[in-house]
C-alpha atoms as a printed R data frame, in Angstrom:
    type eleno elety resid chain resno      x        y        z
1   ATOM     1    CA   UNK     A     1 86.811    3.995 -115.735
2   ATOM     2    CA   UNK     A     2 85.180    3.227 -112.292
3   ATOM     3    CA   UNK     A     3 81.962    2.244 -114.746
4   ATOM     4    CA   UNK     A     4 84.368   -0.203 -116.262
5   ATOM     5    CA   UNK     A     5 86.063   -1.667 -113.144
6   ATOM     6    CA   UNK     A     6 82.390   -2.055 -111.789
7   ATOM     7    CA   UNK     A     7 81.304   -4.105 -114.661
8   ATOM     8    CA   UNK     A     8 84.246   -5.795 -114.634
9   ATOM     9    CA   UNK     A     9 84.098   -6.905 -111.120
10  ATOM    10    CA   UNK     A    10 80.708   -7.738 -111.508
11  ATOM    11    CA   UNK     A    11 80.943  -10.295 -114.660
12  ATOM    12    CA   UNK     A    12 83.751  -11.751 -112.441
13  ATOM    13    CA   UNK     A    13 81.386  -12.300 -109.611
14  ATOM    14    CA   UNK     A    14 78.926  -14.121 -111.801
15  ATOM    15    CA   UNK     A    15 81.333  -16.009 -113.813
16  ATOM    16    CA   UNK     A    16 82.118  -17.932 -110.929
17  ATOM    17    CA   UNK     A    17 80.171  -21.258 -110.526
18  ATOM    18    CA   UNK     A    18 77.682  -21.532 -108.232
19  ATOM    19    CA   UNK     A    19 77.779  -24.717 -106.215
20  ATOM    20    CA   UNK     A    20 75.224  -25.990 -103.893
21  ATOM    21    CA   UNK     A    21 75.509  -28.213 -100.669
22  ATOM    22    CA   UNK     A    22 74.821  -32.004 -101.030
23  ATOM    23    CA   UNK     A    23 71.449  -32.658  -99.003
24  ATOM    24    CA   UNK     A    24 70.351  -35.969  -98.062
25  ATOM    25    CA   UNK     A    25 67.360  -36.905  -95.911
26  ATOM    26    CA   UNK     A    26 65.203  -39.942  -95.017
27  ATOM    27    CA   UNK     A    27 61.796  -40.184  -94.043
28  ATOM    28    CA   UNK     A    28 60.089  -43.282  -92.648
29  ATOM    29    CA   UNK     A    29 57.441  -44.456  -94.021
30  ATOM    30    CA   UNK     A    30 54.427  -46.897  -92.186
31  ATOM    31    CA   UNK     A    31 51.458  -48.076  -92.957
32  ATOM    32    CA   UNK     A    32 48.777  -49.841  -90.581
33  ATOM    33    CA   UNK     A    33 46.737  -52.455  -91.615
34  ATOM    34    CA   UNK     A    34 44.142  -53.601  -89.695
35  ATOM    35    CA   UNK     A    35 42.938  -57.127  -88.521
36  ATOM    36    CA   UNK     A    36 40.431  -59.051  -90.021
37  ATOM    37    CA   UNK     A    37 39.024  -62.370  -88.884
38  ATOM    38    CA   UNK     A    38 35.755  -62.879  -90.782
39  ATOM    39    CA   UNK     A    39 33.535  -65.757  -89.531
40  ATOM    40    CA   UNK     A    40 30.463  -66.834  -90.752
41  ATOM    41    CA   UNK     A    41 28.252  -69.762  -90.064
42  ATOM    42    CA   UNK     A    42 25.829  -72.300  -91.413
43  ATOM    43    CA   UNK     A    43 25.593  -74.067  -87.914
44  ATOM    44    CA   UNK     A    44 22.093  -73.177  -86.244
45  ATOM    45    CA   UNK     A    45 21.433  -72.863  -82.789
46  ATOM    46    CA   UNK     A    46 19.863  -77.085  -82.854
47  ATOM    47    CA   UNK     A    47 20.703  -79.445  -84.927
48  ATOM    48    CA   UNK     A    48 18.614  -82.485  -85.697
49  ATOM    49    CA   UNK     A    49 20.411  -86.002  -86.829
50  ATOM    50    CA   UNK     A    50 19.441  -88.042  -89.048
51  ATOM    51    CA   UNK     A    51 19.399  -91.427  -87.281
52  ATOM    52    CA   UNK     A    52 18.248  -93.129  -90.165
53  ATOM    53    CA   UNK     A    53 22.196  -92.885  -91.683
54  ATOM    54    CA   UNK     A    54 25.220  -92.979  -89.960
55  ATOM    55    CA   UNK     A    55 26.031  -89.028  -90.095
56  ATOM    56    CA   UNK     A    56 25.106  -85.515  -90.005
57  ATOM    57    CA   UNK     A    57 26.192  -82.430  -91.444
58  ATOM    58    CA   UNK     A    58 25.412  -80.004  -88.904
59  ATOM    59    CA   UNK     A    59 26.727  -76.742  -90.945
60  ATOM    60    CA   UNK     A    60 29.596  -74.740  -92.134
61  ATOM    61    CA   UNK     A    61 32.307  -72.305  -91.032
62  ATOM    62    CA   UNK     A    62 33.574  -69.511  -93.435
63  ATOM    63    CA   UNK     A    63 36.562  -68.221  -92.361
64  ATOM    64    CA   UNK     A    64 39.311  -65.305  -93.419
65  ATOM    65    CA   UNK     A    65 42.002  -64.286  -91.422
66  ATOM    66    CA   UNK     A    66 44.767  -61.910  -92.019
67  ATOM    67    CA   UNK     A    67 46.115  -62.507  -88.663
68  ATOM    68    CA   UNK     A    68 49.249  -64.270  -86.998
69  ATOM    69    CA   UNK     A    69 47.230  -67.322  -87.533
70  ATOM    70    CA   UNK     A    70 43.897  -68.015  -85.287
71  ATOM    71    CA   UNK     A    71 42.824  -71.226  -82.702
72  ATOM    72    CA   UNK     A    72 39.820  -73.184  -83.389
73  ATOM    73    CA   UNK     A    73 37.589  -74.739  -80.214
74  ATOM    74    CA   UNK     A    74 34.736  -77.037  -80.376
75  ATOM    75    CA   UNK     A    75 33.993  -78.497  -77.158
76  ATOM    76    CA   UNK     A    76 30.781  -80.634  -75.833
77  ATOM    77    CA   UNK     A    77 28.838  -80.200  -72.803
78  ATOM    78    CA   UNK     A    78 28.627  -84.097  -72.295
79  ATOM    79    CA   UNK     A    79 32.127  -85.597  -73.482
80  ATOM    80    CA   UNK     A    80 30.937  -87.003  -77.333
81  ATOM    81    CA   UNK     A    81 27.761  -88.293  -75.616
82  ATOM    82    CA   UNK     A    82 24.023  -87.267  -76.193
83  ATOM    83    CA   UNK     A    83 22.464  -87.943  -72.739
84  ATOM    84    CA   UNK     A    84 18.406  -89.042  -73.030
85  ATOM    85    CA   UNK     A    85 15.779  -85.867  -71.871
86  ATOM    86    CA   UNK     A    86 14.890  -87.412  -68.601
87  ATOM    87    CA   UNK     A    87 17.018  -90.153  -68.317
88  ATOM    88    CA   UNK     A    88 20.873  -91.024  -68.183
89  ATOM    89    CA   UNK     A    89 21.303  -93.294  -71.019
90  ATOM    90    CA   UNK     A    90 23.766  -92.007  -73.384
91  ATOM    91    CA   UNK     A    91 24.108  -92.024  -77.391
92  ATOM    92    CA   UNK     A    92 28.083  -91.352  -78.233
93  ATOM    93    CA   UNK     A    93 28.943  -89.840  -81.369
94  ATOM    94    CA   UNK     A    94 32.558  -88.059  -83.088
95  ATOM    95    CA   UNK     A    95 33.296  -85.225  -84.940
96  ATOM    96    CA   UNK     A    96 34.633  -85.115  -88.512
97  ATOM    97    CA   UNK     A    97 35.847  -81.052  -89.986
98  ATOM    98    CA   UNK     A    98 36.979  -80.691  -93.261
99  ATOM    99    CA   UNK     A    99 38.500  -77.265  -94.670
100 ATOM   100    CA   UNK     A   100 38.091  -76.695  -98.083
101 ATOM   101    CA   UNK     A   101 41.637  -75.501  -98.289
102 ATOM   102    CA   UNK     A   102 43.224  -78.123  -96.068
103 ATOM   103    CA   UNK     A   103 41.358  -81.142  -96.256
104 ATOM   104    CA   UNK     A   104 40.509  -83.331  -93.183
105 ATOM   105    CA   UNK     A   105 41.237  -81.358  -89.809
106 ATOM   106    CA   UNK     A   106 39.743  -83.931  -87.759
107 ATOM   107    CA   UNK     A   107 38.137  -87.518  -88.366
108 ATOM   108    CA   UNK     A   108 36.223  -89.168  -86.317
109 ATOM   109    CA   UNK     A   109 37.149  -87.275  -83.122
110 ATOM   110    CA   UNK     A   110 36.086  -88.531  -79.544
111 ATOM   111    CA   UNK     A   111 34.829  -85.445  -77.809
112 ATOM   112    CA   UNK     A   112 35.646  -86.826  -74.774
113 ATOM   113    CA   UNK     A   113 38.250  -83.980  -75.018
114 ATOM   114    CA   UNK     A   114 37.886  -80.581  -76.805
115 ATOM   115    CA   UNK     A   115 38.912  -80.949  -80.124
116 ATOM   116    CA   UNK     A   116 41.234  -77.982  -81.522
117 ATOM   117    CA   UNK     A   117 43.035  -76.697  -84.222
118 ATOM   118    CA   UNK     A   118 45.703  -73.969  -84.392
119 ATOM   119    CA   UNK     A   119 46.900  -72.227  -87.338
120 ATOM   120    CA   UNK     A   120 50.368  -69.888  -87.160
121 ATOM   121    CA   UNK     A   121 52.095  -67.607  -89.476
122 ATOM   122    CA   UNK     A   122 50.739  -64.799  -91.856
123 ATOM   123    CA   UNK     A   123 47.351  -64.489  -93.067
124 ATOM   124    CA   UNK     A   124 45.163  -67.659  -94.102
125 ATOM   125    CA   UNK     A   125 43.683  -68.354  -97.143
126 ATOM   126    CA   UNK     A   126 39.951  -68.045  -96.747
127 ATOM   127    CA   UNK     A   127 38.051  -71.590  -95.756
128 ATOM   128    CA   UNK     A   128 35.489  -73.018  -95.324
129 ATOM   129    CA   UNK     A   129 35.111  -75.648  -92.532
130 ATOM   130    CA   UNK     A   130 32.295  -78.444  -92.626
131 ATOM   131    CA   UNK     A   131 31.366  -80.482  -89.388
132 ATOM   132    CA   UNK     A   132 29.639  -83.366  -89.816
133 ATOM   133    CA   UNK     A   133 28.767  -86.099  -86.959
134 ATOM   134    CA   UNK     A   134 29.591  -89.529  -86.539
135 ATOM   135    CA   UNK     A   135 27.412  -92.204  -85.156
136 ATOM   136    CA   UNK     A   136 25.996  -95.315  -85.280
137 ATOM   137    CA   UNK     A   137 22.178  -96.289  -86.034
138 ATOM   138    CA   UNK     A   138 19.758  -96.378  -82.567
139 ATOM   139    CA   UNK     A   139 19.106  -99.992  -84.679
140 ATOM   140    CA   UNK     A   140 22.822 -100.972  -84.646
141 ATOM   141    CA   UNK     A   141 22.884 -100.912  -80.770
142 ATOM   142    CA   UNK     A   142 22.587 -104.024  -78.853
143 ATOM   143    CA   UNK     A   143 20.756 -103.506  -76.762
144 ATOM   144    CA   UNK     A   144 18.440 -101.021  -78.610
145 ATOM   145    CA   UNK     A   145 18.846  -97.694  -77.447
146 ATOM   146    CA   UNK     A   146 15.938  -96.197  -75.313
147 ATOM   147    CA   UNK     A   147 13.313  -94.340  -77.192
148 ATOM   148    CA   UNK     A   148 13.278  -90.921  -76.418
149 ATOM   149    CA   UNK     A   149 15.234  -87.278  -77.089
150 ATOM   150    CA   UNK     A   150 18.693  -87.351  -76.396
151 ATOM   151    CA   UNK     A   151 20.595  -83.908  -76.212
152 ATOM   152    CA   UNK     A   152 24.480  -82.513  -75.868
153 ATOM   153    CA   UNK     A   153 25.681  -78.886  -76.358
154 ATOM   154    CA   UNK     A   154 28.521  -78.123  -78.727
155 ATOM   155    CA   UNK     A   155 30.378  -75.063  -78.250
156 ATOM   156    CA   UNK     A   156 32.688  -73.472  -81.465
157 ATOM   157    CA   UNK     A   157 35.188  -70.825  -80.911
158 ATOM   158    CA   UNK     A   158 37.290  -68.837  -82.347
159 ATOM   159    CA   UNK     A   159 40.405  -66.629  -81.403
160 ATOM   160    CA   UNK     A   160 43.450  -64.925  -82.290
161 ATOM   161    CA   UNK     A   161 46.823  -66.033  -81.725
């Protein structure tokens, strides 16, 4: 009998459902991703116009940018003007930059002040700039201009917002 009420107690203790405890959790879940502002260039370190036309392509910008957008600098050591080796006279010129993405960024800009261009939000779709210079013929002057070299210094950069 005590075999019985064992077995009996036992089948009992099994029959009853097991029921488990709800669980919940969370985890978080990140991921970096890093920066990338790719620039390459087609722009050497002296450019030579052509003074028999009216401009010059001096070279290209590629440029891809996953950042918060980036700012664009060109500046020129002499305002827009070439300035004669050994002399003062000037020869004034503008910039033109296209993007291949966004069209004209700047026509026929006066360098007399920096010229600059800001993009903002997410990442940018990869372009490619071309600057090209504006001027007018040494023939087209009246008075001629001076023979001789005439020289500026343009400066491009690039940063992050």
């Amino acid at each position: 009998m005590k075999k019985f009420a064992f077995v009996a107690i036992v089948s009992l203790i099994l029959a009853v459902p097991t029921f488990a405890a709800t669980s919940n959790f969370s985890t978080e879940v990140k991921a970096a991703v890093d920066y990338t502002l790719t620039v390459t260039s087609t722009i050497g370190t002296q450019s030579v116009l052509d003074t028999t036309k009216n401009s010059t392509e001096i070279g290209k910008l590629s440029l891809v940018s996953n950042l918060n957008g980036y700012k664009l600098t060109v500046t020129s050591a002499n305002s827009g003007k070439m300035i004669r080796q050994s002399g003062t006279e000037q020869y004034p010129y503008t910039l033109t930059v296209t993007s291949s993405t966004l069209g004209a960024l700047a026509t026929a800009h006066s360098l007399s002040t920096a010229f600059t261009y800001t993009t903002t939000g997410g990442a940018q779709p990869a372009s490619e700039l071309t600057f090209t210079l504006n001027y007018l013929k040494p023939t087209e002057y009246t008075p001629m201009l001076t023979a001789g070299v005439y020289v500026d210094t343009l400066t491009v950069s690039i940063e992050s917002n």
